[in-house]
Structure formats: structure tokens, C-alpha cells
């Protein structure tokens, strides 16, 4: 079981109402990240409506950071959740500078490679940025109603 120490949350640059948590770079951290997201959204009005899409998108981003980031052993990943208006912003940070790429489906029988296609279809937007003042990058996605749509 993975646990986290609330004192290990990043302070200072994290905005009020946002959670930033470091996790081991292991497969079971994906489930831990989903649990942390459920806790975060449980304290947000209307959070239940963002949970299903948020968990799916977070799972895909975290899995990519764990499975595809070429980094030395012992590096951590971080997840960040923030409400921006009625939208949920998710971030997954890792120590790799390699950008994620959406792979086209070849024959439809592959067992992997669909993660970012799911993110594209479930998120209002997503992208990747270098970590300011740090090592690596973060991949972000926004889940929720698209601005201007009801």
C-alpha cells in the first residue's frame, strides 16, 4: 500500500486549493493517485461530476510517466490537482524531458498505445511543459465543461 505524508506536499508555489503530492515511480502509484484525486474532489462542490473523466485521464498520464519516462532509478513522479473555475486541472510531473506523443492506431489490436488518444477524447485540453526551475517536464490536462459550452 502506498501512503503519502501531507507534509511532503510542495509548499510555496502551489496555489491555494491545489494539491501537489510526490509518489514513488511504481505501477501501484497510479491507484494511489486516483485515491488522492477522489479525496481532493470529495471536498469540491460538483467534484463528483468530474471524477470518472478525471480518474481516467489521471490514470493515463501517470501510467505514461511511470512506464515511458527514461529516468534513473529512484526518481519520483508528482501529481497535482487544481480547480480552475468549473474545470479540473491535472498535472503529472516526471524527471524525463522527452515529450509524449500520440501514436496513431495501426490495426486496433495493440495492447497499449491508446492512452493519449483517451486523454485527447476525455479532456477539454492537454499539453506538456518543461518544469520551471526543475528537472523534467509535466503533462497537464483539463477535465470539465469547455468554456462557452453548457
mmCIF file of N, CA and C in Angstrom:
data_model
loop_
_atom_site.group_PDB
_atom_site.id
_atom_site.type_symbol
_atom_site.label_atom_id
_atom_site.label_comp_id
_atom_site.label_asym_id
_atom_site.label_seq_id
_atom_site.Cartn_x
_atom_site.Cartn_y
_atom_site.Cartn_z
ATOM 1 N N UNK A 1 0.839 -1.180 0.000
ATOM 2 C CA UNK A 1 0.000 0.000 0.000
ATOM 3 C C UNK A 1 0.883 1.240 0.000
ATOM 4 N N UNK A 2 0.484 2.222 -0.776
ATOM 5 C CA UNK A 2 1.226 3.469 -0.845
ATOM 6 C C UNK A 2 0.499 4.493 0.015
ATOM 7 N N UNK A 3 1.246 5.175 0.823
ATOM 8 C CA UNK A 3 0.669 6.260 1.600
ATOM 9 C C UNK A 3 1.449 7.515 1.280
ATOM 10 N N UNK A 4 0.922 8.625 1.682
ATOM 11 C CA UNK A 4 1.652 9.857 1.464
ATOM 12 C C UNK A 4 1.596 10.684 2.728
ATOM 13 N N UNK A 5 2.606 11.488 2.880
ATOM 14 C CA UNK A 5 2.707 12.364 4.028
ATOM 15 C C UNK A 5 2.238 13.743 3.589
ATOM 16 N N UNK A 6 1.128 14.246 4.144
ATOM 17 C CA UNK A 6 0.666 15.569 3.736
ATOM 18 C C UNK A 6 1.737 16.641 3.900
ATOM 19 N N UNK A 7 2.679 16.451 4.807
ATOM 20 C CA UNK A 7 3.754 17.420 4.978
ATOM 21 C C UNK A 7 4.705 17.410 3.788
ATOM 22 N N UNK A 8 4.661 16.331 2.975
ATOM 23 C CA UNK A 8 5.542 16.238 1.815
ATOM 24 C C UNK A 8 4.982 16.992 0.615
ATOM 25 N N UNK A 9 3.796 17.552 0.746
ATOM 26 C CA UNK A 9 3.240 18.348 -0.339
ATOM 27 C C UNK A 9 4.108 19.569 -0.561
ATOM 28 N N UNK A 10 4.218 19.957 -1.798
ATOM 29 C CA UNK A 10 5.026 21.126 -2.116
ATOM 30 C C UNK A 10 4.333 22.359 -1.557
ATOM 31 N N UNK A 11 5.097 23.209 -0.976
ATOM 32 C CA UNK A 11 4.529 24.448 -0.460
ATOM 33 C C UNK A 11 5.129 25.614 -1.226
ATOM 34 N N UNK A 12 4.627 26.777 -0.973
ATOM 35 C CA UNK A 12 5.173 27.968 -1.601
ATOM 36 C C UNK A 12 4.534 28.241 -2.936
ATOM 37 N N UNK A 13 4.963 27.547 -3.999
ATOM 38 C CA UNK A 13 4.447 27.865 -5.314
ATOM 39 C C UNK A 13 3.121 27.184 -5.609
ATOM 40 N N UNK A 14 2.706 26.230 -4.796
ATOM 41 C CA UNK A 14 1.399 25.613 -5.004
ATOM 42 C C UNK A 14 0.332 26.624 -4.620
ATOM 43 N N UNK A 15 -0.671 26.759 -5.466
ATOM 44 C CA UNK A 15 -1.724 27.732 -5.211
ATOM 45 C C UNK A 15 -2.717 27.185 -4.205
ATOM 46 N N UNK A 16 -3.426 28.098 -3.542
ATOM 47 C CA UNK A 16 -4.459 27.680 -2.603
ATOM 48 C C UNK A 16 -5.486 26.853 -3.361
ATOM 49 N N UNK A 17 -5.950 25.780 -2.755
ATOM 50 C CA UNK A 17 -6.934 24.921 -3.399
ATOM 51 C C UNK A 17 -6.327 23.901 -4.337
ATOM 52 N N UNK A 18 -5.016 23.833 -4.406
ATOM 53 C CA UNK A 18 -4.346 22.862 -5.264
ATOM 54 C C UNK A 18 -3.581 21.882 -4.389
ATOM 55 N N UNK A 19 -3.543 20.633 -4.811
ATOM 56 C CA UNK A 19 -2.768 19.603 -4.125
ATOM 57 C C UNK A 19 -1.621 19.178 -5.029
ATOM 58 N N UNK A 20 -0.433 19.032 -4.449
ATOM 59 C CA UNK A 20 0.761 18.585 -5.166
ATOM 60 C C UNK A 20 1.405 17.520 -4.300
ATOM 61 N N UNK A 21 1.457 16.289 -4.797
ATOM 62 C CA UNK A 21 1.917 15.167 -3.990
ATOM 63 C C UNK A 21 2.953 14.352 -4.769
ATOM 64 N N UNK A 22 4.071 14.032 -4.099
ATOM 65 C CA UNK A 22 5.102 13.175 -4.679
ATOM 66 C C UNK A 22 4.750 11.719 -4.424
ATOM 67 N N UNK A 23 4.989 10.859 -5.426
ATOM 68 C CA UNK A 23 4.727 9.424 -5.316
ATOM 69 C C UNK A 23 5.904 8.640 -5.884
ATOM 70 N N UNK A 24 6.104 7.410 -5.397
ATOM 71 C CA UNK A 24 7.149 6.566 -5.994
ATOM 72 C C UNK A 24 6.805 6.262 -7.456
ATOM 73 N N UNK A 25 7.811 6.082 -8.263
ATOM 74 C CA UNK A 25 7.598 5.756 -9.678
ATOM 75 C C UNK A 25 7.397 4.244 -9.814
ATOM 76 N N UNK A 26 6.214 3.798 -9.366
ATOM 77 C CA UNK A 26 5.828 2.383 -9.416
ATOM 78 C C UNK A 26 4.400 2.293 -9.915
ATOM 79 N N UNK A 27 4.062 1.168 -10.515
ATOM 80 C CA UNK A 27 2.719 0.989 -11.089
ATOM 81 C C UNK A 27 1.605 1.221 -10.079
ATOM 82 N N UNK A 28 1.811 0.799 -8.835
ATOM 83 C CA UNK A 28 0.728 0.946 -7.861
ATOM 84 C C UNK A 28 0.494 2.403 -7.474
ATOM 85 N N UNK A 29 1.394 3.288 -7.847
ATOM 86 C CA UNK A 29 1.181 4.715 -7.591
ATOM 87 C C UNK A 29 0.027 5.271 -8.416
ATOM 88 N N UNK A 30 -0.300 4.618 -9.521
ATOM 89 C CA UNK A 30 -1.436 5.071 -10.333
ATOM 90 C C UNK A 30 -2.721 4.967 -9.510
ATOM 91 N N UNK A 31 -2.927 3.849 -8.845
ATOM 92 C CA UNK A 31 -4.102 3.690 -7.988
ATOM 93 C C UNK A 31 -4.079 4.657 -6.820
ATOM 94 N N UNK A 32 -2.894 4.883 -6.259
ATOM 95 C CA UNK A 32 -2.771 5.837 -5.157
ATOM 96 C C UNK A 32 -3.141 7.247 -5.633
ATOM 97 N N UNK A 33 -2.708 7.610 -6.834
ATOM 98 C CA UNK A 33 -3.034 8.928 -7.389
ATOM 99 C C UNK A 33 -4.544 9.075 -7.574
ATOM 100 N N UNK A 34 -5.193 8.012 -8.060
ATOM 101 C CA UNK A 34 -6.664 8.068 -8.206
ATOM 102 C C UNK A 34 -7.338 8.265 -6.850
ATOM 103 N N UNK A 35 -6.846 7.575 -5.820
ATOM 104 C CA UNK A 35 -7.407 7.743 -4.482
ATOM 105 C C UNK A 35 -7.234 9.164 -3.970
ATOM 106 N N UNK A 36 -6.081 9.743 -4.225
ATOM 107 C CA UNK A 36 -5.841 11.127 -3.829
ATOM 108 C C UNK A 36 -6.763 12.081 -4.574
ATOM 109 N N UNK A 37 -7.006 11.782 -5.855
ATOM 110 C CA UNK A 37 -7.931 12.609 -6.635
ATOM 111 C C UNK A 37 -9.347 12.507 -6.072
ATOM 112 N N UNK A 38 -9.786 11.292 -5.710
ATOM 113 C CA UNK A 38 -11.123 11.131 -5.115
ATOM 114 C C UNK A 38 -11.248 11.959 -3.842
ATOM 115 N N UNK A 39 -10.205 11.940 -3.023
ATOM 116 C CA UNK A 39 -10.214 12.733 -1.792
ATOM 117 C C UNK A 39 -10.293 14.221 -2.117
ATOM 118 N N UNK A 40 -9.485 14.661 -3.063
ATOM 119 C CA UNK A 40 -9.484 16.075 -3.466
ATOM 120 C C UNK A 40 -10.862 16.492 -3.972
ATOM 121 N N UNK A 41 -11.434 15.716 -4.893
ATOM 122 C CA UNK A 41 -12.727 16.080 -5.472
ATOM 123 C C UNK A 41 -13.867 15.949 -4.470
ATOM 124 N N UNK A 42 -13.684 15.112 -3.446
ATOM 125 C CA UNK A 42 -14.703 14.992 -2.414
ATOM 126 C C UNK A 42 -14.918 16.290 -1.658
ATOM 127 N N UNK A 43 -13.942 17.161 -1.654
ATOM 128 C CA UNK A 43 -14.062 18.446 -0.988
ATOM 129 C C UNK A 43 -14.398 19.593 -1.923
ATOM 130 N N UNK A 44 -14.748 19.273 -3.168
ATOM 131 C CA UNK A 44 -15.032 20.303 -4.165
ATOM 132 C C UNK A 44 -16.512 20.230 -4.548
ATOM 133 N N UNK A 45 -17.245 21.338 -4.458
ATOM 134 C CA UNK A 45 -18.631 21.315 -4.929
ATOM 135 C C UNK A 45 -18.681 20.900 -6.401
ATOM 136 N N UNK A 46 -19.496 19.905 -6.706
ATOM 137 C CA UNK A 46 -19.604 19.404 -8.077
ATOM 138 C C UNK A 46 -18.483 18.467 -8.469
ATOM 139 N N UNK A 47 -17.621 18.111 -7.533
ATOM 140 C CA UNK A 47 -16.480 17.247 -7.828
ATOM 141 C C UNK A 47 -16.872 15.873 -8.321
ATOM 142 N N UNK A 48 -18.026 15.364 -7.856
ATOM 143 C CA UNK A 48 -18.477 14.042 -8.300
ATOM 144 C C UNK A 48 -18.650 13.978 -9.812
ATOM 145 N N UNK A 49 -19.061 15.091 -10.421
ATOM 146 C CA UNK A 49 -19.265 15.118 -11.868
ATOM 147 C C UNK A 49 -17.979 15.093 -12.668
ATOM 148 N N UNK A 50 -16.856 15.325 -12.024
ATOM 149 C CA UNK A 50 -15.552 15.325 -12.700
ATOM 150 C C UNK A 50 -14.756 14.055 -12.430
ATOM 151 N N UNK A 51 -15.274 13.219 -11.525
ATOM 152 C CA UNK A 51 -14.491 12.091 -11.029
ATOM 153 C C UNK A 51 -14.177 11.050 -12.101
ATOM 154 N N UNK A 52 -15.158 10.588 -12.841
ATOM 155 C CA UNK A 52 -14.923 9.497 -13.807
ATOM 156 C C UNK A 52 -13.895 9.904 -14.864
ATOM 157 N N UNK A 53 -14.115 11.048 -15.498
ATOM 158 C CA UNK A 53 -13.181 11.502 -16.528
ATOM 159 C C UNK A 53 -11.828 11.849 -15.905
ATOM 160 N N UNK A 54 -11.850 12.458 -14.724
ATOM 161 C CA UNK A 54 -10.604 12.819 -14.048
ATOM 162 C C UNK A 54 -9.762 11.608 -13.713
ATOM 163 N N UNK A 55 -10.400 10.549 -13.193
ATOM 164 C CA UNK A 55 -9.653 9.322 -12.862
ATOM 165 C C UNK A 55 -9.046 8.682 -14.107
ATOM 166 N N UNK A 56 -9.811 8.637 -15.194
ATOM 167 C CA UNK A 56 -9.302 8.029 -16.421
ATOM 168 C C UNK A 56 -8.109 8.816 -16.973
ATOM 169 N N UNK A 57 -8.253 10.125 -17.064
ATOM 170 C CA UNK A 57 -7.175 10.952 -17.595
ATOM 171 C C UNK A 57 -5.948 10.881 -16.691
ATOM 172 N N UNK A 58 -6.144 10.992 -15.390
ATOM 173 C CA UNK A 58 -5.025 10.898 -14.451
ATOM 174 C C UNK A 58 -4.328 9.550 -14.562
ATOM 175 N N UNK A 59 -5.092 8.470 -14.672
ATOM 176 C CA UNK A 59 -4.503 7.131 -14.812
ATOM 177 C C UNK A 59 -3.609 7.051 -16.036
ATOM 178 N N UNK A 60 -4.070 7.586 -17.136
ATOM 179 C CA UNK A 60 -3.279 7.528 -18.374
ATOM 180 C C UNK A 60 -2.012 8.366 -18.261
ATOM 181 N N UNK A 61 -2.120 9.568 -17.715
ATOM 182 C CA UNK A 61 -0.940 10.429 -17.588
ATOM 183 C C UNK A 61 0.075 9.840 -16.617
ATOM 184 N N UNK A 62 -0.407 9.328 -15.491
ATOM 185 C CA UNK A 62 0.505 8.732 -14.505
ATOM 186 C C UNK A 62 1.161 7.467 -15.056
ATOM 187 N N UNK A 63 0.390 6.649 -15.751
ATOM 188 C CA UNK A 63 0.953 5.437 -16.350
ATOM 189 C C UNK A 63 2.047 5.789 -17.345
ATOM 190 N N UNK A 64 1.821 6.806 -18.158
ATOM 191 C CA UNK A 64 2.856 7.226 -19.106
ATOM 192 C C UNK A 64 4.126 7.659 -18.375
ATOM 193 N N UNK A 65 3.977 8.408 -17.293
ATOM 194 C CA UNK A 65 5.148 8.871 -16.541
ATOM 195 C C UNK A 65 5.917 7.701 -15.943
ATOM 196 N N UNK A 66 5.204 6.671 -15.538
ATOM 197 C CA UNK A 66 5.837 5.513 -14.910
ATOM 198 C C UNK A 66 6.441 4.572 -15.951
ATOM 199 N N UNK A 67 5.708 4.318 -17.005
ATOM 200 C CA UNK A 67 6.129 3.329 -17.998
ATOM 201 C C UNK A 67 7.101 3.867 -19.044
ATOM 202 N N UNK A 68 6.988 5.140 -19.407
ATOM 203 C CA UNK A 68 7.726 5.625 -20.576
ATOM 204 C C UNK A 68 8.806 6.656 -20.285
ATOM 205 N N UNK A 69 8.844 7.209 -19.092
ATOM 206 C CA UNK A 69 9.884 8.199 -18.787
ATOM 207 C C UNK A 69 11.210 7.476 -18.553
ATOM 208 N N UNK A 70 12.190 7.778 -19.374
ATOM 209 C CA UNK A 70 13.524 7.177 -19.213
ATOM 210 C C UNK A 70 14.307 8.008 -18.215
ATOM 211 N N UNK A 71 14.283 7.561 -16.961
ATOM 212 C CA UNK A 71 14.944 8.295 -15.892
ATOM 213 C C UNK A 71 15.703 7.313 -15.005
ATOM 214 N N UNK A 72 16.667 7.808 -14.251
ATOM 215 C CA UNK A 72 17.408 6.931 -13.341
ATOM 216 C C UNK A 72 16.487 6.329 -12.273
ATOM 217 N N UNK A 73 16.848 5.160 -11.755
ATOM 218 C CA UNK A 73 16.057 4.548 -10.681
ATOM 219 C C UNK A 73 15.952 5.489 -9.480
ATOM 220 N N UNK A 74 14.850 5.385 -8.785
ATOM 221 C CA UNK A 74 14.655 6.167 -7.575
ATOM 222 C C UNK A 74 13.991 7.511 -7.796
ATOM 223 N N UNK A 75 13.813 7.924 -9.041
ATOM 224 C CA UNK A 75 13.134 9.194 -9.301
ATOM 225 C C UNK A 75 11.665 9.052 -8.934
ATOM 226 N N UNK A 76 11.073 10.149 -8.540
ATOM 227 C CA UNK A 76 9.661 10.172 -8.166
ATOM 228 C C UNK A 76 8.831 10.802 -9.277
ATOM 229 N N UNK A 77 7.526 10.621 -9.187
ATOM 230 C CA UNK A 77 6.595 11.391 -10.004
ATOM 231 C C UNK A 77 5.795 12.255 -9.030
ATOM 232 N N UNK A 78 5.155 13.260 -9.547
ATOM 233 C CA UNK A 78 4.273 14.081 -8.721
ATOM 234 C C UNK A 78 2.969 14.266 -9.462
ATOM 235 N N UNK A 79 1.900 14.353 -8.696
ATOM 236 C CA UNK A 79 0.595 14.662 -9.269
ATOM 237 C C UNK A 79 0.115 15.960 -8.638
ATOM 238 N N UNK A 80 -0.596 16.723 -9.421
ATOM 239 C CA UNK A 80 -1.134 17.998 -8.946
ATOM 240 C C UNK A 80 -2.566 18.117 -9.429
ATOM 241 N N UNK A 81 -3.444 18.547 -8.529
ATOM 242 C CA UNK A 81 -4.856 18.748 -8.845
ATOM 243 C C UNK A 81 -5.211 20.179 -8.481
ATOM 244 N N UNK A 82 -5.992 20.816 -9.340
ATOM 245 C CA UNK A 82 -6.431 22.179 -9.061
ATOM 246 C C UNK A 82 -7.745 22.437 -9.772
ATOM 247 N N UNK A 83 -8.638 23.114 -9.103
ATOM 248 C CA UNK A 83 -9.877 23.554 -9.738
ATOM 249 C C UNK A 83 -9.653 24.933 -10.333
ATOM 250 N N UNK A 84 -10.000 25.076 -11.598
ATOM 251 C CA UNK A 84 -9.924 26.358 -12.289
ATOM 252 C C UNK A 84 -11.319 26.594 -12.843
ATOM 253 N N UNK A 85 -12.046 27.505 -12.196
ATOM 254 C CA UNK A 85 -13.471 27.702 -12.473
ATOM 255 C C UNK A 85 -14.168 26.365 -12.231
ATOM 256 N N UNK A 86 -14.891 25.859 -13.216
ATOM 257 C CA UNK A 86 -15.600 24.584 -13.046
ATOM 258 C C UNK A 86 -14.818 23.415 -13.620
ATOM 259 N N UNK A 87 -13.553 23.653 -13.982
ATOM 260 C CA UNK A 87 -12.735 22.614 -14.596
ATOM 261 C C UNK A 87 -11.668 22.110 -13.629
ATOM 262 N N UNK A 88 -11.335 20.845 -13.785
ATOM 263 C CA UNK A 88 -10.286 20.194 -13.009
ATOM 264 C C UNK A 88 -9.012 20.182 -13.839
ATOM 265 N N UNK A 89 -7.956 20.773 -13.312
ATOM 266 C CA UNK A 89 -6.648 20.717 -13.976
ATOM 267 C C UNK A 89 -5.831 19.640 -13.279
ATOM 268 N N UNK A 90 -5.310 18.717 -14.074
ATOM 269 C CA UNK A 90 -4.473 17.624 -13.596
ATOM 270 C C UNK A 90 -3.075 17.826 -14.162
ATOM 271 N N UNK A 91 -2.073 17.550 -13.360
ATOM 272 C CA UNK A 91 -0.690 17.567 -13.837
ATOM 273 C C UNK A 91 0.007 16.326 -13.316
ATOM 274 N N UNK A 92 0.876 15.748 -14.153
ATOM 275 C CA UNK A 92 1.755 14.665 -13.724
ATOM 276 C C UNK A 92 3.172 15.086 -14.101
ATOM 277 N N UNK A 93 4.036 15.157 -13.098
ATOM 278 C CA UNK A 93 5.418 15.594 -13.258
ATOM 279 C C UNK A 93 6.339 14.376 -13.232
ATOM 280 N N UNK A 94 7.336 14.368 -14.118
ATOM 281 C CA UNK A 94 8.364 13.326 -14.076
ATOM 282 C C UNK A 94 9.705 13.940 -14.439
ATOM 283 N N UNK A 95 10.769 13.188 -14.281
ATOM 284 C CA UNK A 95 12.125 13.710 -14.468
ATOM 285 C C UNK A 95 12.628 13.606 -15.906
ATOM 286 N N UNK A 96 11.811 13.114 -16.812
ATOM 287 C CA UNK A 96 12.223 12.988 -18.207
ATOM 288 C C UNK A 96 11.901 14.271 -18.972
ATOM 289 N N UNK A 97 12.742 14.607 -19.925
ATOM 290 C CA UNK A 97 12.480 15.772 -20.782
ATOM 291 C C UNK A 97 11.840 15.349 -22.101
ATOM 292 N N UNK A 98 11.613 14.050 -22.281
ATOM 293 C CA UNK A 98 11.019 13.556 -23.529
ATOM 294 C C UNK A 98 9.522 13.859 -23.548
ATOM 295 N N UNK A 99 9.086 14.488 -24.632
ATOM 296 C CA UNK A 99 7.685 14.862 -24.796
ATOM 297 C C UNK A 99 6.848 13.635 -25.139
ATOM 298 N N UNK A 100 5.630 13.551 -24.625
ATOM 299 C CA UNK A 100 4.747 12.449 -25.017
ATOM 300 C C UNK A 100 4.225 12.673 -26.435
ATOM 301 N N UNK A 101 3.996 11.599 -27.145
ATOM 302 C CA UNK A 101 3.442 11.711 -28.493
ATOM 303 C C UNK A 101 2.235 10.802 -28.624
ATOM 304 N N UNK A 102 1.252 11.284 -29.358
ATOM 305 C CA UNK A 102 0.067 10.482 -29.646
ATOM 306 C C UNK A 102 0.422 9.573 -30.804
ATOM 307 N N UNK A 103 0.239 8.275 -30.589
ATOM 308 C CA UNK A 103 0.546 7.304 -31.641
ATOM 309 C C UNK A 103 -0.734 6.942 -32.385
ATOM 310 N N UNK A 104 -0.679 6.942 -33.707
ATOM 311 C CA UNK A 104 -1.868 6.511 -34.447
ATOM 312 C C UNK A 104 -2.102 5.014 -34.253
ATOM 313 N N UNK A 105 -3.352 4.628 -34.259
ATOM 314 C CA UNK A 105 -3.671 3.203 -34.139
ATOM 315 C C UNK A 105 -3.396 2.533 -35.472
ATOM 316 N N UNK A 106 -2.637 1.467 -35.434
ATOM 317 C CA UNK A 106 -2.294 0.754 -36.666
ATOM 318 C C UNK A 106 -3.404 -0.216 -37.048
ATOM 319 N N UNK A 107 -3.627 -1.222 -36.221
ATOM 320 C CA UNK A 107 -4.621 -2.219 -36.568
ATOM 321 C C UNK A 107 -5.717 -2.375 -35.534
ATOM 322 N N UNK A 108 -5.560 -1.723 -34.411
ATOM 323 C CA UNK A 108 -6.584 -1.808 -33.380
ATOM 324 C C UNK A 108 -6.425 -2.984 -32.424
ATOM 325 N N UNK A 109 -5.400 -3.821 -32.607
ATOM 326 C CA UNK A 109 -5.229 -4.987 -31.751
ATOM 327 C C UNK A 109 -4.087 -4.832 -30.750
ATOM 328 N N UNK A 110 -3.460 -3.656 -30.729
ATOM 329 C CA UNK A 110 -2.365 -3.430 -29.807
ATOM 330 C C UNK A 110 -2.890 -3.421 -28.373
ATOM 331 N N UNK A 111 -2.061 -3.865 -27.445
ATOM 332 C CA UNK A 111 -2.463 -3.874 -26.035
ATOM 333 C C UNK A 111 -2.144 -2.573 -25.339
ATOM 334 N N UNK A 112 -1.393 -1.700 -25.964
ATOM 335 C CA UNK A 112 -1.069 -0.410 -25.364
ATOM 336 C C UNK A 112 -0.974 0.624 -26.477
ATOM 337 N N UNK A 113 -0.751 1.870 -26.068
ATOM 338 C CA UNK A 113 -0.576 2.914 -27.070
ATOM 339 C C UNK A 113 -1.794 3.786 -27.292
ATOM 340 N N UNK A 114 -2.858 3.564 -26.531
ATOM 341 C CA UNK A 114 -4.073 4.347 -26.708
ATOM 342 C C UNK A 114 -4.258 5.428 -25.648
ATOM 343 N N UNK A 115 -3.350 5.503 -24.690
ATOM 344 C CA UNK A 115 -3.516 6.391 -23.545
ATOM 345 C C UNK A 115 -3.745 7.843 -23.912
ATOM 346 N N UNK A 116 -2.886 8.404 -24.747
ATOM 347 C CA UNK A 116 -3.049 9.810 -25.090
ATOM 348 C C UNK A 116 -4.242 10.048 -26.009
ATOM 349 N N UNK A 117 -4.654 9.027 -26.774
ATOM 350 C CA UNK A 117 -5.892 9.157 -27.540
ATOM 351 C C UNK A 117 -7.091 9.280 -26.597
ATOM 352 N N UNK A 118 -7.058 8.501 -25.510
ATOM 353 C CA UNK A 118 -8.116 8.627 -24.494
ATOM 354 C C UNK A 118 -8.076 9.996 -23.841
ATOM 355 N N UNK A 119 -6.884 10.469 -23.512
ATOM 356 C CA UNK A 119 -6.750 11.792 -22.908
ATOM 357 C C UNK A 119 -7.324 12.851 -23.851
ATOM 358 N N UNK A 120 -6.971 12.775 -25.133
ATOM 359 C CA UNK A 120 -7.497 13.739 -26.112
ATOM 360 C C UNK A 120 -9.019 13.722 -26.171
ATOM 361 N N UNK A 121 -9.610 12.542 -26.084
ATOM 362 C CA UNK A 121 -11.068 12.457 -26.206
ATOM 363 C C UNK A 121 -11.796 12.845 -24.921
ATOM 364 N N UNK A 122 -11.158 12.676 -23.757
ATOM 365 C CA UNK A 122 -11.828 12.938 -22.480
ATOM 366 C C UNK A 122 -11.553 14.341 -21.919
ATOM 367 N N UNK A 123 -10.475 14.950 -22.338
ATOM 368 C CA UNK A 123 -10.074 16.243 -21.759
ATOM 369 C C UNK A 123 -10.518 17.397 -22.648
ATOM 370 N N UNK A 124 -10.775 18.527 -22.005
ATOM 371 C CA UNK A 124 -11.079 19.753 -22.743
ATOM 372 C C UNK A 124 -9.814 20.297 -23.398
ATOM 373 N N UNK A 125 -8.652 19.897 -22.885
ATOM 374 C CA UNK A 125 -7.368 20.293 -23.440
ATOM 375 C C UNK A 125 -6.262 19.582 -22.685
ATOM 376 N N UNK A 126 -5.101 19.456 -23.309
ATOM 377 C CA UNK A 126 -3.953 18.854 -22.648
ATOM 378 C C UNK A 126 -2.683 19.343 -23.338
ATOM 379 N N UNK A 127 -1.560 19.190 -22.643
ATOM 380 C CA UNK A 127 -0.295 19.614 -23.217
ATOM 381 C C UNK A 127 0.859 19.196 -22.326
ATOM 382 N N UNK A 128 2.039 19.695 -22.671
ATOM 383 C CA UNK A 128 3.253 19.325 -21.954
ATOM 384 C C UNK A 128 4.136 20.559 -21.840
ATOM 385 N N UNK A 129 4.806 20.701 -20.703
ATOM 386 C CA UNK A 129 5.691 21.839 -20.443
ATOM 387 C C UNK A 129 6.922 21.359 -19.696
ATOM 388 N N UNK A 130 8.027 22.064 -19.890
ATOM 389 C CA UNK A 130 9.192 21.821 -19.053
ATOM 390 C C UNK A 130 8.880 22.328 -17.649
ATOM 391 N N UNK A 131 9.453 21.661 -16.654
ATOM 392 C CA UNK A 131 9.249 22.094 -15.267
ATOM 393 C C UNK A 131 10.093 23.334 -15.016
ATOM 394 N N UNK A 132 9.473 24.428 -14.638
ATOM 395 C CA UNK A 132 10.251 25.642 -14.387
ATOM 396 C C UNK A 132 11.179 25.453 -13.183
ATOM 397 N N UNK A 133 12.441 25.717 -13.388
ATOM 398 C CA UNK A 133 13.398 25.612 -12.301
ATOM 399 C C UNK A 133 13.654 24.207 -11.816
ATOM 400 N N UNK A 134 13.203 23.210 -12.572
ATOM 401 C CA UNK A 134 13.381 21.841 -12.110
ATOM 402 C C UNK A 134 13.800 20.919 -13.231
ATOM 403 N N UNK A 135 13.902 19.673 -12.893
ATOM 404 C CA UNK A 135 14.298 18.640 -13.839
ATOM 405 C C UNK A 135 13.042 18.064 -14.471
ATOM 406 N N UNK A 136 13.062 17.835 -15.756
ATOM 407 C CA UNK A 136 11.979 17.119 -16.404
ATOM 408 C C UNK A 136 10.869 17.999 -16.932
ATOM 409 N N UNK A 137 9.696 17.404 -16.962
ATOM 410 C CA UNK A 137 8.530 18.040 -17.574
ATOM 411 C C UNK A 137 7.295 17.727 -16.746
ATOM 412 N N UNK A 138 6.184 18.359 -17.123
ATOM 413 C CA UNK A 138 4.899 17.924 -16.618
ATOM 414 C C UNK A 138 3.908 17.913 -17.760
ATOM 415 N N UNK A 139 3.027 16.937 -17.721
ATOM 416 C CA UNK A 139 1.947 16.815 -18.692
ATOM 417 C C UNK A 139 0.685 17.221 -17.945
ATOM 418 N N UNK A 140 -0.097 18.099 -18.561
ATOM 419 C CA UNK A 140 -1.301 18.596 -17.928
ATOM 420 C C UNK A 140 -2.524 18.270 -18.787
ATOM 421 N N UNK A 141 -3.656 18.214 -18.140
ATOM 422 C CA UNK A 141 -4.928 18.052 -18.842
ATOM 423 C C UNK A 141 -5.998 18.769 -18.032
ATOM 424 N N UNK A 142 -7.008 19.252 -18.733
ATOM 425 C CA UNK A 142 -8.132 19.924 -18.103
ATOM 426 C C UNK A 142 -9.379 19.114 -18.409
ATOM 427 N N UNK A 143 -10.121 18.783 -17.352
ATOM 428 C CA UNK A 143 -11.341 17.980 -17.478
ATOM 429 C C UNK A 143 -12.509 18.825 -16.993
ATOM 430 N N UNK A 144 -13.586 18.781 -17.724
ATOM 431 C CA UNK A 144 -14.778 19.512 -17.321
ATOM 432 C C UNK A 144 -15.383 20.225 -18.506
ATOM 433 N N UNK A 145 -16.383 21.021 -18.236
ATOM 434 C CA UNK A 145 -17.056 21.710 -19.341
ATOM 435 C C UNK A 145 -16.106 22.654 -20.056
ATOM 436 N N UNK A 146 -16.226 22.687 -21.371
ATOM 437 C CA UNK A 146 -15.426 23.601 -22.180
ATOM 438 C C UNK A 146 -16.022 24.994 -22.011
ATOM 439 N N UNK A 147 -15.160 25.984 -21.805
ATOM 440 C CA UNK A 147 -15.649 27.341 -21.602
ATOM 441 C C UNK A 147 -16.521 27.760 -22.773
ATOM 442 N N UNK A 148 -17.658 28.378 -22.474
ATOM 443 C CA UNK A 148 -18.579 28.823 -23.502
ATOM 444 C C UNK A 148 -19.620 27.783 -23.863
ATOM 445 N N UNK A 149 -19.467 26.551 -23.393
ATOM 446 C CA UNK A 149 -20.442 25.499 -23.633
ATOM 447 C C UNK A 149 -21.202 25.242 -22.353
ATOM 448 N N UNK A 150 -22.432 24.806 -22.495
ATOM 449 C CA UNK A 150 -23.203 24.472 -21.286
ATOM 450 C C UNK A 150 -23.638 23.041 -21.298
#
